[in-house]
């Protein structure tokens, strides 16, 4: 079992290095007792980075995935270093920060865009995918191309007058009684999720989510929107792009 240390508070998403203990070594992978590496899920790609042994040996983390209650870090490195990695050993994890920060900015930007699309058109996001510097939203119906201007203004407004992004936990029973029925997303919440981790963009959006986010919409940078594309089943796709240059986060 791996403690998902990146999940607890919004500040935990900014942790770049951490210490952990090796629990087990499935073929090609490492399970730690705790991790700040984000495993692929919810449309957000996994983190990359390094695991450093106490003797200085370095292994590259090339992929991170969930397997039941454990997180598996797929590693590559010299055979001699791999051979020295044993259960019980302590390692330092170090996260590829530019990649992670881009995913945090993209994920918050996606929530913001989903909320504004819903507010302006009533269309909900049925799926979202983050890749490179792009977030791709699949909406549950068509949207007119003229919506781009007002949406771009909404995004610029959230950059000029930043909104706080926060995380709280809501007991499942309370969420089911009052599920923020106006939520902009359509992805169903699995039955076992309790409490519900809710990501809130102050005054704009409330959404259950297990991803990593920035603290403020002021960290998103300039957002470019592409014209909506109609999909064969009547749905539509909307894409946003962020500038590569990341706003520097606090060191962690
Ligand atoms: Zn999310």
Coordinates of C-alpha atoms and ligand atoms in Angstrom, one line a residue:
X1 CA 0.0 0.0 0.0
X2 CA 1.3 3.4 -0.9
X3 CA 0.3 6.7 0.8
X4 CA -0.7 9.2 -1.9
X5 CA 1.2 12.1 -0.3
X6 CA 0.5 14.5 -3.3
X7 CA -3.3 14.3 -2.5
X8 CA -3.6 15.7 1.0
X9 CA -3.4 19.5 0.7
X10 CA -3.0 21.8 -2.3
X11 CA 0.5 22.6 -1.1
X12 CA 1.5 18.9 -1.4
X13 CA 1.2 19.3 -5.2
X14 CA 4.3 21.6 -5.0
X15 CA 6.6 19.1 -3.2
X16 CA 9.4 18.2 -5.6
X17 CA 11.6 16.0 -3.5
X18 CA 10.7 13.6 -0.7
X19 CA 12.1 10.6 1.2
X20 CA 10.4 7.2 1.2
X21 CA 11.1 3.6 1.9
X22 CA 11.0 0.7 -0.7
X23 CA 8.1 -1.7 0.1
X24 CA 8.4 -4.1 -2.7
X25 CA 10.0 -4.6 -6.1
X26 CA 7.6 -6.0 -8.8
X27 CA 9.4 -6.7 -12.1
X28 CA 10.8 -3.4 -13.5
X29 CA 9.1 -1.4 -10.8
X30 CA 9.3 0.0 -7.3
X31 CA 6.6 0.3 -4.7
X32 CA 7.3 3.0 -2.0
X33 CA 5.5 3.4 1.3
X34 CA 4.6 7.0 0.2
X35 CA 4.9 9.0 -3.0
X36 CA 4.5 12.4 -4.4
X37 CA 4.7 11.0 -8.0
X38 CA 1.3 11.3 -9.6
X39 CA 0.2 8.0 -11.2
X40 CA -1.6 8.2 -14.6
X41 CA -5.3 8.7 -14.0
X42 CA -8.3 11.0 -14.5
X43 CA -6.9 12.2 -17.8
X44 CA -3.7 13.4 -16.2
X45 CA -0.5 11.8 -17.3
X46 CA 2.0 10.4 -14.8
X47 CA 4.9 12.2 -13.4
X48 CA 8.5 11.4 -14.3
X49 CA 11.7 12.0 -12.4
X50 CA 14.3 10.1 -10.4
X51 CA 14.8 7.8 -7.4
X52 CA 18.2 8.3 -5.7
X53 CA 19.6 5.7 -3.4
X54 CA 21.5 6.6 -0.2
X55 CA 24.8 5.7 -1.9
X56 CA 24.0 8.2 -4.7
X57 CA 22.9 5.6 -7.3
X58 CA 20.2 7.1 -9.6
X59 CA 17.3 5.5 -11.3
X60 CA 15.1 7.3 -13.8
X61 CA 11.3 7.1 -13.2
X62 CA 9.8 6.7 -16.7
X63 CA 6.2 5.9 -15.8
X64 CA 4.0 5.8 -12.7
X65 CA 0.7 3.8 -12.4
X66 CA -1.7 2.6 -9.8
X67 CA -2.1 -1.1 -9.1
X68 CA -4.9 -1.6 -6.4
X69 CA -3.7 0.2 -3.3
X70 CA -0.1 0.5 -4.5
X71 CA 1.7 2.9 -6.8
X72 CA 4.2 1.3 -9.1
X73 CA 7.2 3.5 -10.3
X74 CA 8.7 2.0 -13.5
X75 CA 12.4 2.6 -13.4
X76 CA 15.3 2.4 -15.7
X77 CA 19.0 2.6 -14.8
X78 CA 22.3 0.8 -14.6
X79 CA 22.0 -2.9 -13.6
X80 CA 24.5 -2.3 -10.7
X81 CA 22.2 0.4 -9.2
X82 CA 19.1 -1.7 -9.8
X83 CA 20.8 -4.6 -8.0
X84 CA 21.4 -2.4 -4.9
X85 CA 17.7 -1.5 -4.6
X86 CA 16.2 -3.7 -1.9
X87 CA 13.0 -3.8 0.1
X88 CA 13.4 -1.6 3.2
X89 CA 15.9 0.8 1.5
X90 CA 15.4 4.5 1.8
X91 CA 15.3 6.6 -1.4
X92 CA 14.9 10.2 -2.3
X93 CA 12.2 10.8 -5.0
X94 CA 12.7 13.8 -7.2
X95 CA 9.9 14.9 -9.5
X96 CA 10.4 16.4 -13.0
X97 CA 9.0 19.8 -12.0
X98 CA 8.5 21.5 -15.3
X99 CA 6.4 18.5 -16.5
X100 CA 4.4 18.3 -13.2
X101 CA 3.8 22.1 -13.1
X102 CA 2.4 22.0 -16.6
X103 CA 0.0 19.2 -15.6
X104 CA -1.1 21.2 -12.6
X105 CA -1.7 24.4 -14.7
X106 CA -3.5 22.3 -17.4
X107 CA -5.7 20.5 -14.9
X108 CA -6.8 23.7 -13.2
X109 CA -7.3 25.4 -16.6
X110 CA -9.4 22.4 -17.7
X111 CA -11.7 22.7 -14.6
X112 CA -12.1 26.4 -15.2
X113 CA -12.9 26.0 -18.9
X114 CA -15.4 23.2 -18.2
X115 CA -17.1 25.4 -15.6
X116 CA -17.3 28.4 -18.0
X117 CA -18.5 26.2 -20.9
X118 CA -21.3 24.8 -18.7
X119 CA -22.2 28.3 -17.4
X120 CA -22.4 29.7 -21.0
X121 CA -23.8 26.8 -23.0
X122 CA -25.1 24.1 -20.5
X123 CA -22.7 21.6 -22.1
X124 CA -21.0 19.3 -19.6
X125 CA -17.6 17.8 -20.0
X126 CA -17.8 14.0 -20.4
X127 CA -14.1 13.4 -20.7
X128 CA -10.9 15.4 -20.4
X129 CA -7.3 14.6 -21.4
X130 CA -4.1 16.4 -20.7
X131 CA -1.1 16.0 -23.0
X132 CA 2.0 18.1 -23.6
X133 CA 0.7 21.7 -23.1
X134 CA -2.8 20.9 -24.2
X135 CA -6.1 20.0 -22.5
X136 CA -8.7 18.4 -24.7
X137 CA -12.3 18.4 -23.5
X138 CA -15.1 16.3 -24.9
X139 CA -18.4 18.0 -24.4
X140 CA -21.8 16.3 -24.4
X141 CA -23.2 18.2 -27.3
X142 CA -22.3 20.9 -29.9
X143 CA -21.2 24.4 -29.0
X144 CA -21.3 27.4 -31.4
X145 CA -17.9 28.7 -32.6
X146 CA -19.0 32.2 -31.4
X147 CA -18.6 31.0 -27.9
X148 CA -14.8 31.2 -28.2
X149 CA -14.6 35.0 -27.6
X150 CA -16.6 35.1 -24.4
X151 CA -14.8 32.0 -23.1
X152 CA -11.4 33.5 -23.8
X153 CA -12.6 36.6 -21.9
X154 CA -13.6 34.4 -18.9
X155 CA -10.2 32.8 -18.9
X156 CA -8.3 36.1 -19.1
X157 CA -10.4 37.5 -16.3
X158 CA -9.4 34.6 -14.0
X159 CA -5.8 35.4 -14.8
X160 CA -6.1 39.1 -14.2
X161 CA -8.2 38.8 -11.0
X162 CA -6.9 35.4 -9.7
X163 CA -9.2 33.0 -8.0
X164 CA -8.0 30.7 -5.2
X165 CA -8.0 27.0 -5.9
X166 CA -8.6 24.8 -2.8
X167 CA -9.2 21.2 -1.8
X168 CA -11.6 19.9 0.8
X169 CA -13.0 16.5 1.7
X170 CA -16.8 15.9 1.9
X171 CA -18.3 12.8 3.4
X172 CA -19.8 10.7 0.6
X173 CA -23.3 10.8 2.2
X174 CA -23.2 14.6 2.3
X175 CA -22.0 14.7 -1.3
X176 CA -24.8 12.3 -2.5
X177 CA -27.4 14.4 -0.7
X178 CA -26.0 17.6 -2.2
X179 CA -23.8 16.6 -5.2
X180 CA -23.3 20.1 -6.6
X181 CA -25.9 19.1 -9.2
X182 CA -24.7 22.1 -11.3
X183 CA -21.3 20.4 -11.7
X184 CA -19.8 20.8 -15.1
X185 CA -18.4 17.2 -15.3
X186 CA -20.2 14.0 -16.2
X187 CA -17.6 11.5 -15.1
X188 CA -19.3 9.2 -12.5
X189 CA -17.9 8.9 -9.0
X190 CA -17.1 5.2 -8.2
X191 CA -19.2 3.9 -5.3
X192 CA -16.2 3.3 -3.0
X193 CA -15.1 6.9 -3.0
X194 CA -15.6 8.3 0.6
X195 CA -14.8 11.0 1.5
X196 CA -15.0 12.9 -1.8
X197 CA -12.0 15.0 -2.6
X198 CA -13.4 18.2 -4.0
X199 CA -11.4 20.8 -5.9
X200 CA -12.9 24.3 -5.8
X201 CA -12.1 27.3 -7.9
X202 CA -13.4 30.1 -5.6
X203 CA -16.8 31.2 -6.8
X204 CA -16.5 29.4 -10.2
X205 CA -16.4 25.6 -9.9
X206 CA -16.7 22.7 -7.5
X207 CA -15.6 19.3 -8.9
X208 CA -14.6 15.9 -7.4
X209 CA -11.1 15.2 -8.6
X210 CA -7.9 13.3 -7.6
X211 CA -5.5 15.4 -9.7
X212 CA -2.9 17.9 -8.8
X213 CA -3.7 21.6 -9.1
X214 CA -2.2 25.1 -8.8
X215 CA -3.1 27.3 -5.8
X216 CA -4.5 30.1 -7.9
X217 CA -5.8 30.7 -11.4
X218 CA -3.2 33.5 -11.5
X219 CA -0.6 30.7 -12.1
X220 CA -2.2 29.5 -15.3
X221 CA -0.5 31.9 -17.7
X222 CA -2.1 32.9 -21.0
X223 CA -4.6 30.4 -22.3
X224 CA -5.2 29.9 -26.1
X225 CA -8.5 28.3 -27.1
X226 CA -9.0 26.4 -30.4
X227 CA -12.3 26.4 -32.3
X228 CA -14.7 23.6 -31.3
X229 CA -14.7 20.5 -33.4
X230 CA -17.9 18.5 -34.0
X231 CA -17.6 14.8 -33.3
X232 CA -19.5 12.1 -35.2
X233 CA -21.8 11.2 -32.3
X234 CA -23.1 14.8 -31.9
X235 CA -20.7 15.7 -29.2
X236 CA -17.9 18.2 -29.6
X237 CA -14.3 18.7 -28.7
X238 CA -12.7 21.8 -27.3
X239 CA -9.0 22.3 -26.8
X240 CA -6.9 24.8 -24.8
X241 CA -3.2 25.4 -24.9
X242 CA -0.9 26.9 -22.3
X243 CA 2.3 28.7 -22.9
X244 CA 5.3 26.5 -22.2
X245 CA 6.9 28.9 -19.8
X246 CA 5.8 27.9 -16.4
X247 CA 5.2 30.4 -13.6
X248 CA 7.8 29.4 -11.0
X249 CA 6.2 27.8 -8.0
X250 CA 7.6 28.0 -4.5
X251 CA 10.5 25.6 -3.9
X252 CA 9.6 22.4 -2.1
Ligands
LIG1 ZN1 -10.0 17.1 -12.3

